[in-house]
C-alpha angles and dihedrals in degrees: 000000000000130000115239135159110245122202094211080187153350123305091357119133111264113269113217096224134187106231144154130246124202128232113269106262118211116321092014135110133209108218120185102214120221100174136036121173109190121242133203097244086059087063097039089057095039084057084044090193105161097010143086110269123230112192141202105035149116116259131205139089114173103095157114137219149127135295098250094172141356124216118228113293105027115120111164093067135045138178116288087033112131118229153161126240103231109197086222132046155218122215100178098216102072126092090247097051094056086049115106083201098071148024093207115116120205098216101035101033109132118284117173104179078062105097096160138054130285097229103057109003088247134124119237096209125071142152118213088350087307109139117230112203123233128244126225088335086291120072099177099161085090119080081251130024137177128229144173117269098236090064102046110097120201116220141183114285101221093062106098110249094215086059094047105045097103098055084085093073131347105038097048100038084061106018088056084043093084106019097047100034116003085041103183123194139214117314096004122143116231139188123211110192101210132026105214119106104303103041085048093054087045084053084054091050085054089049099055094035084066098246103174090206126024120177119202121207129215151148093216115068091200088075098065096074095051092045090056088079089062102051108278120134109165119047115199117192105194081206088061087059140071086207134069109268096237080067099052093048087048085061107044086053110048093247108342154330108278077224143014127186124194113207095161102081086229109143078207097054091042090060093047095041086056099030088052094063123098118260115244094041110006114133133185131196125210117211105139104093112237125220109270107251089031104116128201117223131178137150123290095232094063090071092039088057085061117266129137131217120193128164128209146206128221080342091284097288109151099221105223089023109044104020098072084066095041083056096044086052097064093046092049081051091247089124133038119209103145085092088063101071109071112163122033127205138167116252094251085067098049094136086061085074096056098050090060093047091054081052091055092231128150125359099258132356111207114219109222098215085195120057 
């Protein structure tokens, strides 16, 4: 009997259930959390607006913990290993995963409609033989949790688990954003549309990567002064302008960004971070999810005068492959990610969490599972 915290429907405050979990069957693996740091798209799914609810379920998948148990067959983790939960996976065996072109899997790509296992179609939680359904192949927000082997990453386990936490999910999504596929290089100049997690850890990626001016776009003034810690030195709000973004930026920058990366989902955003980038090497990198029948439309010759406009998923970190080094990064002090976490809370008090998110306040809020 485990403790988790259950969503019964949309929009409801968060339950703390006792419920059971089953043993990992083969392939799977049991995980104890320790850590949860509450993201956006939890939030977006437990509001379930313009998307098809499943309810109910347990939420959350930016976490960290401890291999409590392995299924049968599975031989690169064991029980004591420290890991992180990755929302995606990587089999091993499909023809995406031994391409050096993608991080995409075919057969543990996200899928969140999906609220049971691969192996048998079946749910490992359940109350009073109720079934709970699962969330993106990781529901972290429960004391223990199974997933599915291929997106379980072992760690070092010398890296706190509390500071690492977000590299399951935000960091890396934005931070890898711009290293991995903007890749900007010395002295560039660079946009990030939006200024939440992601687009601060894009920022970050900018910082490292030696941009000599990054521009952060947002529609709230308060978060300028926060995103200065991570590299940014000028702030555009679109709302502060009689012009489209894409032509203030032009204009600040004698023609264009080198890069531009979008982490807010906005249609709107997408277009300017593309269309604010200079012709002849310009390039922009899409990361925010768009809403599903939006379209984006520019004009042909954009692309003709020679930019280049590419979107990612999870910033192109392979999970099993590619986590293990981000982690040892941030142990070797190559990476900061203790001024992420803002707000703290036990787990008792997760909606908390969400409340501050909805405000708007902080950057992440890290969820303490034991109290």
């Amino acid at each position: 009997m485990r403790a988790a915290a259950v969503a019964w429907e949309a929009g409801k405050p968060l339950s703390i259930e006792t419920i059971e979990v089953a043993p990992p069957q083969k392939g799977e693996v049991r995980l104890r959390i320790l850590f949860n740091s509450l993201c956006r798209s939890d939030v977006y799914w437990w509001d379930a607006k313009d998307q098809t609810p499943l309810f109910p379920r347990i939420l959350g998948h930016e976490a960290s913990g401890i291999v409590e148990s392995v299924g049968e067959g599975v031989t690169h983790l064991k029980p004591g290993d420290h890991a992180l939960p990755i929302f995606t996976g990587e089999c091993g065996e499909c023809t995406y995963c031994k391409s050096e072109e993608s991080n995409l899997c075919e057969l543990l790509r996200i899928n969140t409609d999906r609220g049971v296992m691969l192996s048998d179609g079946k749910t490992r939680f359940s109350k009073n033989g109720q079934p709970i359904y699962h969330f993106v192949g990781t529901s972290t927000f429960s004391e223990y949790t199974v997933l599915h082997e291929g997106c379980v990453a072992k760690i070092n386990p010398n890296a706190p688990l509390d500071k690492v936490a977000i590299v399951s999910c935000g960091f890396c999504t934005g931070f890898g954003a711009t290293v991995n596929v903007a890749k900007p290089k010395p002295n560039n100049t660079v946009a990030v549309f939006g200024l939440g997690a992601v687009g601060l850890a894009a920022c970050e990626g900018a910082r490292v990567s030696g941009a000599s001016r990054i521009i952060g776009v947002d529609l709230l003034p308060n978060r300028f002064e926060q995103a200065k810690k991570f590299g940014v030195t000028d702030f555009v709000n679109p709302k502060d302008h009689n012009k489209p973004v894409q032509e203030v930026i032009a204009e600040m920058t004698n023609g264009g960004v080198d890069r531009a990366i979008e982490c807010t989902g906005s249609i709107q955003a997408s277009i300017s971070a593309f269309e604010c980038t200079h012709d002849g090497w310009g390039t922009a990198v899409l990361v925010g999810v768009p809403k599903k029948d939006v379209e984006f439309k520019t004009n042909p010759m954009k692309f003709m005068e020679g930019r280049t406009l590419k979107g990612t998923f999870y910033g192109h970190y392979r999970p099993r492959t590619d986590i293990p080094g981000v982690v040892e990064k941030y142990l070797n002090k190559e990476l900061e990610l203790d001024k992420f976490i803002t707000h703290s809370v036990p787990f008792s008090k997760i909606n908390t969490a969400f409340d501050l998110m909805l405000k708007g306040e902080g950057i992440r809020c890290l969820i303490c599972m034991e109290e």
